[in-house]
Tab-separated table of C-alpha atoms and ligand atoms in Angstrom:
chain	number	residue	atom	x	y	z
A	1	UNK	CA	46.490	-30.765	1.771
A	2	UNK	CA	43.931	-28.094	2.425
A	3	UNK	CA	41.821	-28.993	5.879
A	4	UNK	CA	38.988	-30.915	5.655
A	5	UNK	CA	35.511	-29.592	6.340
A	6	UNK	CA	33.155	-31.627	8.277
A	7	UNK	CA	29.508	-31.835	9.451
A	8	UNK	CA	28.040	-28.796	11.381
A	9	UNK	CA	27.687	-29.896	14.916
A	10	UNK	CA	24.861	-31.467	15.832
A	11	UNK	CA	23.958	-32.503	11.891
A	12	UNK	CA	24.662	-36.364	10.857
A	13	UNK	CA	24.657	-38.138	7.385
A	14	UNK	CA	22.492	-40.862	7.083
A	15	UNK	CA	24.344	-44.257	5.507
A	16	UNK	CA	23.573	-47.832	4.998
A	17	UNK	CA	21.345	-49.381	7.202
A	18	UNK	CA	20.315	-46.006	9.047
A	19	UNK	CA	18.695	-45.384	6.062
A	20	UNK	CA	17.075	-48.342	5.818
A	21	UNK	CA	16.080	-48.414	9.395
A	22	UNK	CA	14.476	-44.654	8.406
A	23	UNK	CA	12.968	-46.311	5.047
A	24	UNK	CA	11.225	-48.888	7.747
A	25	UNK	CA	9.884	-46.108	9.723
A	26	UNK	CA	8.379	-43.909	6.957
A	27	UNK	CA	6.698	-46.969	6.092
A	28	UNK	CA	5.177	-47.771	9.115
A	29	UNK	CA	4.440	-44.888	9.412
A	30	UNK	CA	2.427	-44.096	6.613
A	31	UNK	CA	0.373	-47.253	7.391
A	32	UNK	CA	-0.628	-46.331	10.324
A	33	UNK	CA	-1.605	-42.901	9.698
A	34	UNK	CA	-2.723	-43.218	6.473
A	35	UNK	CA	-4.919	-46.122	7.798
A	36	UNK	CA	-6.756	-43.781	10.107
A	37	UNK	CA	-7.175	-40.923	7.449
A	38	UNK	CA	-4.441	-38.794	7.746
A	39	UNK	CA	-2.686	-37.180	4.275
A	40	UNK	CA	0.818	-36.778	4.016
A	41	UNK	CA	2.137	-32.770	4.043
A	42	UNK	CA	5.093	-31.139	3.080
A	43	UNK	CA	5.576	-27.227	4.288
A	44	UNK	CA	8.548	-25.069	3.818
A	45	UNK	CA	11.957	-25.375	4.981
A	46	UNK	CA	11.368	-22.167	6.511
A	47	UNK	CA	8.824	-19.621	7.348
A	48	UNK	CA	8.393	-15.990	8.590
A	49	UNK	CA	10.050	-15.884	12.083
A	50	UNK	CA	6.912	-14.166	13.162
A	51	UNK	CA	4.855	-17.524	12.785
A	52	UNK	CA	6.913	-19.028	15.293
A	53	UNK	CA	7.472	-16.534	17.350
A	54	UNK	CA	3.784	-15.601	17.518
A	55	UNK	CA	2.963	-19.497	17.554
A	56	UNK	CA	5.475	-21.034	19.734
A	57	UNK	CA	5.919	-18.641	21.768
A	58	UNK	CA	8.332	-15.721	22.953
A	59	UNK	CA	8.677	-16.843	25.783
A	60	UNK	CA	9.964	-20.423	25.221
A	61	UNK	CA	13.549	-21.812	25.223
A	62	UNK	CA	12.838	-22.628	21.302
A	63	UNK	CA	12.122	-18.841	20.736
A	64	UNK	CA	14.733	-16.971	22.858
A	65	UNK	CA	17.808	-19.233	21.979
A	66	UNK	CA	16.979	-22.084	19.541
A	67	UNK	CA	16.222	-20.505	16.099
A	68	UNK	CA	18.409	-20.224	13.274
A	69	UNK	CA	17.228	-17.575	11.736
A	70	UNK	CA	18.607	-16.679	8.589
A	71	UNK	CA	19.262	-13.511	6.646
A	72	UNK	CA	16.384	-12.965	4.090
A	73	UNK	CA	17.649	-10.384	2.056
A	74	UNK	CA	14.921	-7.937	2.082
A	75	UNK	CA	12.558	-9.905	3.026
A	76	UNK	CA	11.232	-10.010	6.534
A	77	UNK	CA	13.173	-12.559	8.904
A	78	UNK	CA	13.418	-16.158	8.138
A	79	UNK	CA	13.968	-18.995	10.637
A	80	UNK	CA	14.481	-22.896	9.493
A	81	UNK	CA	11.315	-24.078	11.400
A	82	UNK	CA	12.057	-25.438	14.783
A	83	UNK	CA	8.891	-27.578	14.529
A	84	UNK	CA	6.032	-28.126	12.517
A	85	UNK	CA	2.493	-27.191	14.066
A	86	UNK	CA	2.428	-23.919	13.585
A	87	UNK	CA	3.698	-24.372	9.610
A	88	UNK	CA	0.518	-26.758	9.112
A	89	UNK	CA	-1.674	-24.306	10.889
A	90	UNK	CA	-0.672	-21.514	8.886
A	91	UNK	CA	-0.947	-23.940	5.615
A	92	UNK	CA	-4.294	-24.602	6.812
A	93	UNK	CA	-5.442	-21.057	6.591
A	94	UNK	CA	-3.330	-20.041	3.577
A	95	UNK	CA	-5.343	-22.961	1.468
A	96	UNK	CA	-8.669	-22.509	3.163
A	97	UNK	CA	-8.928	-25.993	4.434
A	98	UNK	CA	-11.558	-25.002	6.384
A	99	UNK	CA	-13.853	-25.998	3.832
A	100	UNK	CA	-12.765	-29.508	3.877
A	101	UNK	CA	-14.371	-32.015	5.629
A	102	UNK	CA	-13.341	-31.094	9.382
A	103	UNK	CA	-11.053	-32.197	11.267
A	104	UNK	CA	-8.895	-31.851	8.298
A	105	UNK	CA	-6.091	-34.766	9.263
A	106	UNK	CA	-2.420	-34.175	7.940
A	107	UNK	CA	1.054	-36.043	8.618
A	108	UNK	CA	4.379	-35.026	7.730
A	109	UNK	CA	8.143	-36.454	7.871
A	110	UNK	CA	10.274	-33.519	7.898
A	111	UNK	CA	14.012	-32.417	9.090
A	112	UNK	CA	13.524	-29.253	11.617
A	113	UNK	CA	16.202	-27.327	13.538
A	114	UNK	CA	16.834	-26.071	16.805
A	115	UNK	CA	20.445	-24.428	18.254
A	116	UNK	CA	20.302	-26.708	21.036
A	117	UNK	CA	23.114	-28.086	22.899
A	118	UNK	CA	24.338	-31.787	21.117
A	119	UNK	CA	23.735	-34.660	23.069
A	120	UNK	CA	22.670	-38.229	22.625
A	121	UNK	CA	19.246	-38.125	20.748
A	122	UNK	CA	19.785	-34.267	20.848
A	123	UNK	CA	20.351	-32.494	17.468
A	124	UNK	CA	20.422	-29.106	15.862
A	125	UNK	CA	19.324	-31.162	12.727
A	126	UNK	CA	16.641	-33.745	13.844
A	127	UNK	CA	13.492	-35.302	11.832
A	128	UNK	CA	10.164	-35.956	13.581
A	129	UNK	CA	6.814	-37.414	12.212
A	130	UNK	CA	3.980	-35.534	13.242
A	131	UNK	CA	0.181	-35.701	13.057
A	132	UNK	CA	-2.004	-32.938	12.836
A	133	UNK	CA	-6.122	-33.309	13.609
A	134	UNK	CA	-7.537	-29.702	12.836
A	135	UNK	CA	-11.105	-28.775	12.838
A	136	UNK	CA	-12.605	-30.460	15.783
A	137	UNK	CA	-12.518	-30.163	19.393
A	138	UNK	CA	-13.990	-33.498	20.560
A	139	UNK	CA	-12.413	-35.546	23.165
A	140	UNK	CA	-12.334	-38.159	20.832
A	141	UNK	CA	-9.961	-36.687	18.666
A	142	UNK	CA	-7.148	-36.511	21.531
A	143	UNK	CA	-7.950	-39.980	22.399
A	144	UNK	CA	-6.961	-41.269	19.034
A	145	UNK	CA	-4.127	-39.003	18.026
A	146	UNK	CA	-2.546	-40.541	21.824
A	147	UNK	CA	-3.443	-43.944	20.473
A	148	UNK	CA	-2.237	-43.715	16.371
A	149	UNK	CA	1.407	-42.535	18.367
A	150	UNK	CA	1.322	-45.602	20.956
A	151	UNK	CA	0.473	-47.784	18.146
A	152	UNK	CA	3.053	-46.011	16.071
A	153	UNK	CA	6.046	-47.174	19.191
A	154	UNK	CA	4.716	-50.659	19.175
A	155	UNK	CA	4.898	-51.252	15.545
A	156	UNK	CA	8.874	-49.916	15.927
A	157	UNK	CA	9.266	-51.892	18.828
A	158	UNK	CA	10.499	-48.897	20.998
A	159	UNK	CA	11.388	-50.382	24.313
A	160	UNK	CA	10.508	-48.990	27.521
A	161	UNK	CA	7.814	-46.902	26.582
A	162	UNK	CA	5.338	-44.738	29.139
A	163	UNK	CA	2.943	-42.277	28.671
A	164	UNK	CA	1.752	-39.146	30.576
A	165	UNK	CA	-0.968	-37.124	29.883
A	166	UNK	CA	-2.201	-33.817	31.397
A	167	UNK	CA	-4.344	-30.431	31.185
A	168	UNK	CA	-3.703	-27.540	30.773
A	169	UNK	CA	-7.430	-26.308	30.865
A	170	UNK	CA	-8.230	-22.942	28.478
A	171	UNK	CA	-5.703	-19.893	28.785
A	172	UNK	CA	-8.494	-18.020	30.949
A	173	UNK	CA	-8.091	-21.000	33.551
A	174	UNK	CA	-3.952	-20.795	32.773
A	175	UNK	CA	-3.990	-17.266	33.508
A	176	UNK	CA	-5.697	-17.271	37.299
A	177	UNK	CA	-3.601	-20.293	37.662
A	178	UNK	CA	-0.796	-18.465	36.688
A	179	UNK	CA	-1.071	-15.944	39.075
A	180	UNK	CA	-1.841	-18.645	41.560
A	181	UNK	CA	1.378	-20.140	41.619
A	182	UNK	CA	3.820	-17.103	40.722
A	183	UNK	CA	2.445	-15.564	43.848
A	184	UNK	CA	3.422	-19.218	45.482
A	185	UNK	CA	6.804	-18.643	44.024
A	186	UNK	CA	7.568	-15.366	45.430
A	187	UNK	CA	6.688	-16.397	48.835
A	188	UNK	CA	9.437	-18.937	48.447
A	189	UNK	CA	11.629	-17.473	46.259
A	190	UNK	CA	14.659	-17.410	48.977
A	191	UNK	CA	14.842	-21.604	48.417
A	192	UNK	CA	13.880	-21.615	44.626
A	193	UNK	CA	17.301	-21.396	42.121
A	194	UNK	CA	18.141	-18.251	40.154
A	195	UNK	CA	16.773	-19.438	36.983
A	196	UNK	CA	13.421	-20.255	38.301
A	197	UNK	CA	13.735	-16.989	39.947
A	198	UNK	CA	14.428	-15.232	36.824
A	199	UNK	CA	11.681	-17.182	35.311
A	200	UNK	CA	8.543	-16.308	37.628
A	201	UNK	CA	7.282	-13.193	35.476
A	202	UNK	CA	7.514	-14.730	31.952
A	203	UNK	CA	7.191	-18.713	32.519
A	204	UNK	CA	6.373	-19.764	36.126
A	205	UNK	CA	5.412	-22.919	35.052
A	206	UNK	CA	8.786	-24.020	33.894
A	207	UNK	CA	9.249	-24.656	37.771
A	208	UNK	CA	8.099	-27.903	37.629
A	209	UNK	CA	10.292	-29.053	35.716
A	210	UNK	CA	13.543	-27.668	37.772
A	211	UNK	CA	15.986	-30.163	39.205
A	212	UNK	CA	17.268	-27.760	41.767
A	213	UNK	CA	16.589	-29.576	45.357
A	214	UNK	CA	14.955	-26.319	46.750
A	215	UNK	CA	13.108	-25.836	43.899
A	216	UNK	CA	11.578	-29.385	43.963
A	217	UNK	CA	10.697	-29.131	47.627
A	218	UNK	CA	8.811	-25.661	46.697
A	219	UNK	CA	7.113	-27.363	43.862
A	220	UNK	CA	6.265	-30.392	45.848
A	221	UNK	CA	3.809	-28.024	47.832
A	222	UNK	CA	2.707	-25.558	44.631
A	223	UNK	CA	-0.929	-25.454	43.518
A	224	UNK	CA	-2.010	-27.908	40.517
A	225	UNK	CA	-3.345	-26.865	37.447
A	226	UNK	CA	-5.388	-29.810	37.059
A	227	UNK	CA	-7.161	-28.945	40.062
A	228	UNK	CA	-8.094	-25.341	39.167
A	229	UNK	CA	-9.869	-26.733	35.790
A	230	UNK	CA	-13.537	-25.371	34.792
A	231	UNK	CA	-15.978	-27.725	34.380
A	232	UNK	CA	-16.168	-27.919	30.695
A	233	UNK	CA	-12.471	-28.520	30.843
A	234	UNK	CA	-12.386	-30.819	33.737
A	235	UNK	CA	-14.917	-32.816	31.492
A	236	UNK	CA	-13.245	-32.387	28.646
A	237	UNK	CA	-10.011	-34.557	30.170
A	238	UNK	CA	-12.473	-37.287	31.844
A	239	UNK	CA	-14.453	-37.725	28.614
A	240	UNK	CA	-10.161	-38.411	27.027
A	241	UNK	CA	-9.525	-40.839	29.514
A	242	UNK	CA	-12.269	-42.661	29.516
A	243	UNK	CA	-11.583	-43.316	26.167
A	244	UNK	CA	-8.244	-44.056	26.954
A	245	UNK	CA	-9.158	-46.189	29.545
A	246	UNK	CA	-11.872	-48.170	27.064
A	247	UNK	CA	-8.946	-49.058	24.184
A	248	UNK	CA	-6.470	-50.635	27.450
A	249	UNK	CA	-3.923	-47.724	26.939
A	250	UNK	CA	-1.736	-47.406	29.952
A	251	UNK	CA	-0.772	-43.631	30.814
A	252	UNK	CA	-0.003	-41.734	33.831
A	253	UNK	CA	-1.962	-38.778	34.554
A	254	UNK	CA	0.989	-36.079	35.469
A	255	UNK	CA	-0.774	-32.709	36.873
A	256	UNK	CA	2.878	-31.610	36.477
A	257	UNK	CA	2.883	-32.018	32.594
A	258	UNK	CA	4.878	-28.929	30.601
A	259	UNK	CA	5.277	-28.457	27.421
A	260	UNK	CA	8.429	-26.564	26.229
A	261	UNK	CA	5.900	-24.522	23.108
A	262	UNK	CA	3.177	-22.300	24.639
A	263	UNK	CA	0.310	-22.913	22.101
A	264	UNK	CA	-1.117	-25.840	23.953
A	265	UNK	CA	-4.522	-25.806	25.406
A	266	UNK	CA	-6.021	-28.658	27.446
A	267	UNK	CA	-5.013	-32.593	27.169
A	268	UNK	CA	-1.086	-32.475	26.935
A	269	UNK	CA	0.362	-35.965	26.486
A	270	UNK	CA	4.514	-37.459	26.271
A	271	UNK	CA	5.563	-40.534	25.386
A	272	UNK	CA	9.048	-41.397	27.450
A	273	UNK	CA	11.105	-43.727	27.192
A	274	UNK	CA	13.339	-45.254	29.685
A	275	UNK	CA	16.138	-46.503	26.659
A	276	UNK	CA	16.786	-42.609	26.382
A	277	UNK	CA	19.026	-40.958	28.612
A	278	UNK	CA	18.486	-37.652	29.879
A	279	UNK	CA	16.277	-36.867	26.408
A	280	UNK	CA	13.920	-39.197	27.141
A	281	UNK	CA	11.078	-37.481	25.474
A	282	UNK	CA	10.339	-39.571	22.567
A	283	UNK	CA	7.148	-37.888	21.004
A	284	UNK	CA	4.685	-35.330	22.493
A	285	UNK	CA	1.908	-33.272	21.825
A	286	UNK	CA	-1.227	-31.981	22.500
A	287	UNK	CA	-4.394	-29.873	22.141
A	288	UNK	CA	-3.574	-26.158	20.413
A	289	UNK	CA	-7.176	-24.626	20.599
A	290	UNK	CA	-6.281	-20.795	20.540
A	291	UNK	CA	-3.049	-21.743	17.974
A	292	UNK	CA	-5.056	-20.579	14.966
A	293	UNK	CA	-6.090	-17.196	15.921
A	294	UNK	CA	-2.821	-16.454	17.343
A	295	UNK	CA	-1.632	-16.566	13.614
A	296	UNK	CA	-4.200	-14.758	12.171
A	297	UNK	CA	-7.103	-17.534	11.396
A	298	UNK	CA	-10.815	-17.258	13.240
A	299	UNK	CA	-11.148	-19.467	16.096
A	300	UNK	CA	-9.951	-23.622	14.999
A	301	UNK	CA	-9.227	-26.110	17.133
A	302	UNK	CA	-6.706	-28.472	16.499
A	303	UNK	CA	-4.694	-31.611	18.679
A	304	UNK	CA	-1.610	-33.432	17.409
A	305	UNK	CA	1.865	-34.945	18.260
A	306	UNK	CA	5.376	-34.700	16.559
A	307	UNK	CA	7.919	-38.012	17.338
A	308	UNK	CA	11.947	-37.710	16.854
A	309	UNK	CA	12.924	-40.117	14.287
A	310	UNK	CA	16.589	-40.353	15.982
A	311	UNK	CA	15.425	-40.685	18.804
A	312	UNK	CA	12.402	-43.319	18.035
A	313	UNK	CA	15.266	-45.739	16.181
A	314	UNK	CA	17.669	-45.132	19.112
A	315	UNK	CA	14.962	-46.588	21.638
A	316	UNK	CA	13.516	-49.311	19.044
A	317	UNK	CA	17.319	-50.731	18.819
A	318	UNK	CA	16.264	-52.122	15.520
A	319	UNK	CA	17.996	-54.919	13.843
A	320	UNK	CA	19.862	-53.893	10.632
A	321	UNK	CA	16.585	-54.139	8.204
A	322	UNK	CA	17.329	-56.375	5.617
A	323	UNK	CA	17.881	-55.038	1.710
A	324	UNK	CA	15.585	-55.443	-0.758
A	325	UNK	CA	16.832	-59.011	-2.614
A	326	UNK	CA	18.629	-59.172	-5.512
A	327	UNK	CA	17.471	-61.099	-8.354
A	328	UNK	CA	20.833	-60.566	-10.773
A	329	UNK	CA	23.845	-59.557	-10.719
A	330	UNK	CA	25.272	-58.791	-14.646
A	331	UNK	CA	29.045	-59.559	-15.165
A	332	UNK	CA	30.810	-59.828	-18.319
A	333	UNK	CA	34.049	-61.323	-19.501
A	334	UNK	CA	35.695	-58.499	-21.785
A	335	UNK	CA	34.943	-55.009	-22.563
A	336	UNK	CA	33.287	-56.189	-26.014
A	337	UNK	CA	30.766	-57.711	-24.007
A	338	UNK	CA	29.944	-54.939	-21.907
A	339	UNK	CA	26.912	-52.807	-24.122
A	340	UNK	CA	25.142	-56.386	-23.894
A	341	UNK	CA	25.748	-56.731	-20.348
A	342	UNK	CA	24.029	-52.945	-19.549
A	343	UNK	CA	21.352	-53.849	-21.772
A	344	UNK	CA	20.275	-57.017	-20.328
A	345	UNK	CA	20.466	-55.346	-17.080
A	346	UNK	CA	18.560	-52.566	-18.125
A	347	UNK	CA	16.206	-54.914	-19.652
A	348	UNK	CA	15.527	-57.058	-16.207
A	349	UNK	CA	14.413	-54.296	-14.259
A	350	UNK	CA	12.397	-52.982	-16.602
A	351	UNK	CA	11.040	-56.591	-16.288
A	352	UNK	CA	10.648	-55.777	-12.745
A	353	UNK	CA	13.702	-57.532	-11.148
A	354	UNK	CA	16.381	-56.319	-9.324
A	355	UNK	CA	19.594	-56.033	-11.182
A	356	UNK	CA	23.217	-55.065	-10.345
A	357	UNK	CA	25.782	-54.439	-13.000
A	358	UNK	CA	29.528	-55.182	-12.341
A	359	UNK	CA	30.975	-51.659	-12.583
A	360	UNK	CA	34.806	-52.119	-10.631
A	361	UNK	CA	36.254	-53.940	-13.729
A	362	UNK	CA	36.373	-57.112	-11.805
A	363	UNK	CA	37.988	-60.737	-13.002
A	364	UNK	CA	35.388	-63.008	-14.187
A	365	UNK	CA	36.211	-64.964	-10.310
A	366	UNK	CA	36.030	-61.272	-8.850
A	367	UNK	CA	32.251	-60.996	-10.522
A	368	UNK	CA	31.200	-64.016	-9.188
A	369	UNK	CA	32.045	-63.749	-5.578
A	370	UNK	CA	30.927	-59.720	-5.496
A	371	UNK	CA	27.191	-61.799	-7.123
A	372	UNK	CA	27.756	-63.643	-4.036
A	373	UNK	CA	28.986	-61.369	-1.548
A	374	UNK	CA	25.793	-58.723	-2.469
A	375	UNK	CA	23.313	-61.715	-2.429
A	376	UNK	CA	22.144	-62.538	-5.679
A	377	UNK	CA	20.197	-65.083	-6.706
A	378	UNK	CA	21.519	-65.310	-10.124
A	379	UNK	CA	24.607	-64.190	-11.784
A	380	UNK	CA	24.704	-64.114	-15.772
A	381	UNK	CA	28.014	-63.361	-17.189
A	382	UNK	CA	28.302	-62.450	-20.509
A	383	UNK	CA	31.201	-63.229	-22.803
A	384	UNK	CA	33.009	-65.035	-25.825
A	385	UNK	CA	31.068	-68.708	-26.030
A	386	UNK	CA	27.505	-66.962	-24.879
A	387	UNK	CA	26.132	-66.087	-21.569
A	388	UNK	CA	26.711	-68.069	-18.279
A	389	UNK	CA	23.839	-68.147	-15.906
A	390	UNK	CA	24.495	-69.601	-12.854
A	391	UNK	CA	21.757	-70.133	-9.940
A	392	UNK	CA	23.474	-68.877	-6.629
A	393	UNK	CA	21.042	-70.919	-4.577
A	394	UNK	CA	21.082	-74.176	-6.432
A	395	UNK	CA	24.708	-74.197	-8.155
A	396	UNK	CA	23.178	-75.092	-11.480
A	397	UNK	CA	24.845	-73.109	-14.253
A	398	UNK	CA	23.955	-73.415	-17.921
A	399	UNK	CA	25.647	-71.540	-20.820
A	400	UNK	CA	22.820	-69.448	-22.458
A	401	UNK	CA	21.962	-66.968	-25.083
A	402	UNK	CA	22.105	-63.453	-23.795
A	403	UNK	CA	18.253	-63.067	-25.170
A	404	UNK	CA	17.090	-65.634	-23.013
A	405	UNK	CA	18.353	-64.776	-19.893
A	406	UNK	CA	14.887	-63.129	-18.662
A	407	UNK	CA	13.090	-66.440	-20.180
A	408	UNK	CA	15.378	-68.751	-17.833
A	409	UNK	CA	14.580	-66.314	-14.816
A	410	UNK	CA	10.674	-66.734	-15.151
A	411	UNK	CA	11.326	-70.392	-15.802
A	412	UNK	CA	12.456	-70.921	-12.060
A	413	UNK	CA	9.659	-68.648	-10.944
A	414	UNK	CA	11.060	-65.478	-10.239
B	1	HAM	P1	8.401	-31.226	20.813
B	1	HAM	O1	8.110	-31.912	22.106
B	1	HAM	O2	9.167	-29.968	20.862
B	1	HAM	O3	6.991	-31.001	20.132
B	1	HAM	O4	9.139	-32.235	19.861
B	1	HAM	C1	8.605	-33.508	19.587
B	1	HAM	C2	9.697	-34.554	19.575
B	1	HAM	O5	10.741	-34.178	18.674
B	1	HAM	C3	10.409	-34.745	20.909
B	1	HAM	O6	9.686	-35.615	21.746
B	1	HAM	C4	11.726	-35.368	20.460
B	1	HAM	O7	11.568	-36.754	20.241
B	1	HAM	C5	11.979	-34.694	19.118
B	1	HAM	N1	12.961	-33.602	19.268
B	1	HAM	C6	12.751	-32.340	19.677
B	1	HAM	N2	13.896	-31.633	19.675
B	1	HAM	C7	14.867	-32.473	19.255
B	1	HAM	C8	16.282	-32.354	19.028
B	1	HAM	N3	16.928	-31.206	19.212
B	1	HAM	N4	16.953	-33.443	18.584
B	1	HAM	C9	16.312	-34.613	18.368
B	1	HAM	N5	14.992	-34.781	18.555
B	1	HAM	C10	14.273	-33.741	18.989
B	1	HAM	C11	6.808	-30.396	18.922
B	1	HAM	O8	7.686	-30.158	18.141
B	1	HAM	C12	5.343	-30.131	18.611
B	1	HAM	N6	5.254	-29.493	17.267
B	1	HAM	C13	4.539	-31.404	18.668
B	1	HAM	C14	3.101	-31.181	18.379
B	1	HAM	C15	2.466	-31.437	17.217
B	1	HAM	N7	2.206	-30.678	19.212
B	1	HAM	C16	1.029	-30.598	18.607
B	1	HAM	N8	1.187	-31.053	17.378
C-alpha cells in the first residue's frame, strides 16, 4: 500500500458537529455585527508580502518567522495573509471607500495562516472573525467595537472571560517613550535574558511580556507608557472608559498591554480567557490610526478586533448544536420503486421540508430504523401495494398514494 498522506501540521478538518458548532458561530455572529451596522467582507487569500510587511510590521514575530510566503511566479512575493487588518485597509483604499458614509464598518470570517509552533488553540491554519470601524477617530467608536466583541463571548457562552485595555498614545509619544525605556533596559541589561537583550534596538517593548525572572523584576521598575501620554491622548483613553464604564463593562486597565502587530495606535484592548491554556488570548484589537498611510492611503483612522474561532469554541465548551430536523426520510421496497422515491423526495424539499433518501440499499426494516436512527418525523416507503407513511412520533401508519404524501404532511401541520 503506498503511505498515506495526512494533514499539514497545525491544519485540521472540520466534521460533524464542529461544523455545526462553527455554523452557530457565523450566525451569531452576523447578528450581532450586522445588528450594529457592520457588512460582511471577503479579501484575498493572499496579498503582496509588502502589505504586511509594511502593515504589520518588520519587526514583529508574525513578519520575521510566521509568513508563508509563497512563490509567485513573476510576480512580486506573495504571503497567505497572517491576519486581516491590513487586507481591509488596503481594500478600503483600492475601492475608494472613503466616499462612503464614514466610519465605513466591515466584518469578515476568514481562514489566515501563521508558521507558528502547534499547540492547543495554536494553529498554522486558524479562522478569526474580525471587525473593522474605518473612518472615524472618536472614542466612541473603540468603546463599541470592545463592547460588539464582549457581547459577541456572551452570546457563545465563552467561560472565564476578562478584558484588558490599554494605550499606546500616538507613535510621536511611542517614540520618546521608546527611548525612555530602551535606555532603562541597557542600564539593566546584565539581569534582563538574551532575547530581551537582543530585542532592545528593534522591539523594547516586547519586555513586558518576558517570563524570564530577571527580566520581570527589571520590568517591574520600567517606565509606563500610559503615563508618558499627551493630553489629547490621555483624553482620548478617559473619554473610552468612561464609556466603558457607562454600559457596566468590566475591564482591567493594563499599562503593560502589547500587541504582537505594530500598527496600533492608542486604546489597545484583549479579551482572555482563563479556559485557555498558555494561548489564552481569545480576541484582540485595537486603534490603527497611522495604518492607512503606512500602505499608501492619506491619513484614516480606523479601530477593530479579530477573535480565533478555535479558540472561541474551545473556551465556550459548547454542547453538540443540534441538526436541523428532519421532516422525511424516503425508503422504498424494490429498485422499481426507486425513480418515485427520488422524486417525491425531490418534490418535498422543494416544498420546503427536509428530506433524506435511503441511498445504502437497505431492507425495508433497515429503512425504517436508519428513519429512526437520523430522526425523522416521517418515513414514507414506497413499494408494490402503494406508499407507507408512517408518523415516527405518533406510530400511526397509513398506506397511501405516492401523490399524496406532501398532502398527508400538511395535514398534521408540518
Ligand atoms: P491577533 O491578536 O494577532 O490580532 O489575533 C487575533 C486572535 O486570533 C487571537 O486573539 C487568537 O484568538 C487568534 N489567533 C491568532 N493566531 C492564532 C493561531 N496561530 N492559532 C489560532 N488562533 C490564533 C489580529 O490578527 C489583528 N488583525 C486584530 C485586529 C483587527 N486589530 C485591529 N483590527
Amino acid at each position: 500500500m503506498n503511505a498515506r498522506i495526512q494533514a499539514p501540521r497545525g491544519t485540521f478538518d472540520v466534521l460533524g458537529d464542529e461544523a455545526l458548532a462553527r455554523q452557530g458561530l457565523e450566525e451569531h455572529s452576523r447578528r450581532i455585527l450586522e445588528g450594529a451596522g457592520y457588512r460582511r467582507i471577503e479579501t484575498p487569500a493572499f496579498e503582496a508580502t509588502e502589505l504586511f510587511a509594511r502593515g504589520v510590521g518588520e519587526s514583529t514575530d508574525v513578519v520575521q518567522k510566521e509568513m508563508f510566503t509563497l512563490d509567485g511566479g513573476d510576480e512580486s512575493s506573495l504571503t497567505l495573509r497572517p491576519e486581516g487588518t491590513a487586507p481591509v485597509c488596503r481594500a478600503y483604499l483600492e475601492h475608494g471607500m472613503h466616499k462612503l458614509p464614514q466610519p465605513v464598518k466591515l466584518w469578515y470570517l476568514s481562514s489566515f495562516f501563521r508558521r507558528e509552533r502547534p499547540q492547543k488553540g495554536r494553529f498554522r491554519q486558524f479562522w478569526q472573525v474580525g471587525a473593522e470601524a474605518i473612518g472615524s477617530d472618536d472614542p466612541g467608536v473603540d468603546a463599541e467595537v470592545v463592547v460588539l466583541l464582549a457581547e459577541l463571548l456572551e452570546a457563545l457562552g465563552c467561560r472565564g472571560v476578562r478584558l484588558r485595555i490599554g494605550s499606546l498614545g500616538t507613535p510621536a509619544t511611542r517614540a520618546a517613550y521608546r527611548e525612555e525605556l530602551q535606555a532603562h533596559l541597557r542600564s539593566h541589561e546584565d539581569r534582563l535574558a538574551p532575547e530581551v537583550v537582543a530585542r532592545i534596538d528593534l522591539n523594547p517593548l516586547r519586555a513586558f511580556d518576558s517570563d524570564h525572572p530577571g527580566t520581570q523584576e527589571v520590568m517591574a521598575a520600567a517606565p509606563r507608557l500610559l503615563d508618558r501620554l499627551t493630553g489629547d491622548d490621555a483624553e482620548h483613553f478617559a473619554a473610552v472608559r468612561a464609556m466603558l464604564d457607562d454600559v457596566g463593562q468590566a475591564y482591567e486597565v493594563d499599562p503593560t498591554l502589547v500587541r504582537g502587530l505594530d500598527y496600533y495606535t492608542r486604546t489597545v484592548f484583549e479579551f482572555t480567557s482563563d479556559a485557555l491554556g498558555a494561548q489564552s488570548g481569545v480576541g484582540g484589537g485595537g486603534r490603527y490610526d497611522g495604518l492607512m498611510e503606512i500602505i499608501g492611503g492619506p491619513h484614516t483612522p480606523g479601530i477593530g478586533w479579530a477573535a480565533g474561532v478555535e479558540r472561541m469554541l474551545l473556551t465556550a465548551g459548547a454542547p453538540a448544536p443540534a441538526e436541523a430536523p428532519l421532516d422525511l426520510y424516503v425508503g422504498f421496497a424494490g429498485q422499481a420503486h426507486r425513480t418515485a422515491a427520488f422524486r417525491l423526495a425531490a418534490d418535498a424539499r422543494r416544498a420546503g421540508l427536509t428530506a433524506r433518501l435511503e441511498l445504502a440499499g437497505r431492507s425495508v426494516k433497515g429503512q425504517v430504523k436508519q428513519a429512526d436512527r437520523s430522526g425523522a418525523r416521517y418515513v414514507a416507503i414506497l413499494g408494490d401495494d402503494g406508499t407507507s407513511l408512517k408518523d415516527m412520533e405518533t406510530g400511526d401508519q397509513q398506506t397511501v398514494e405516492a401523490a399524496t404524501v406532501m398532502h398527508h404532511i400538511a395535514k398534521a401541520g408540518l
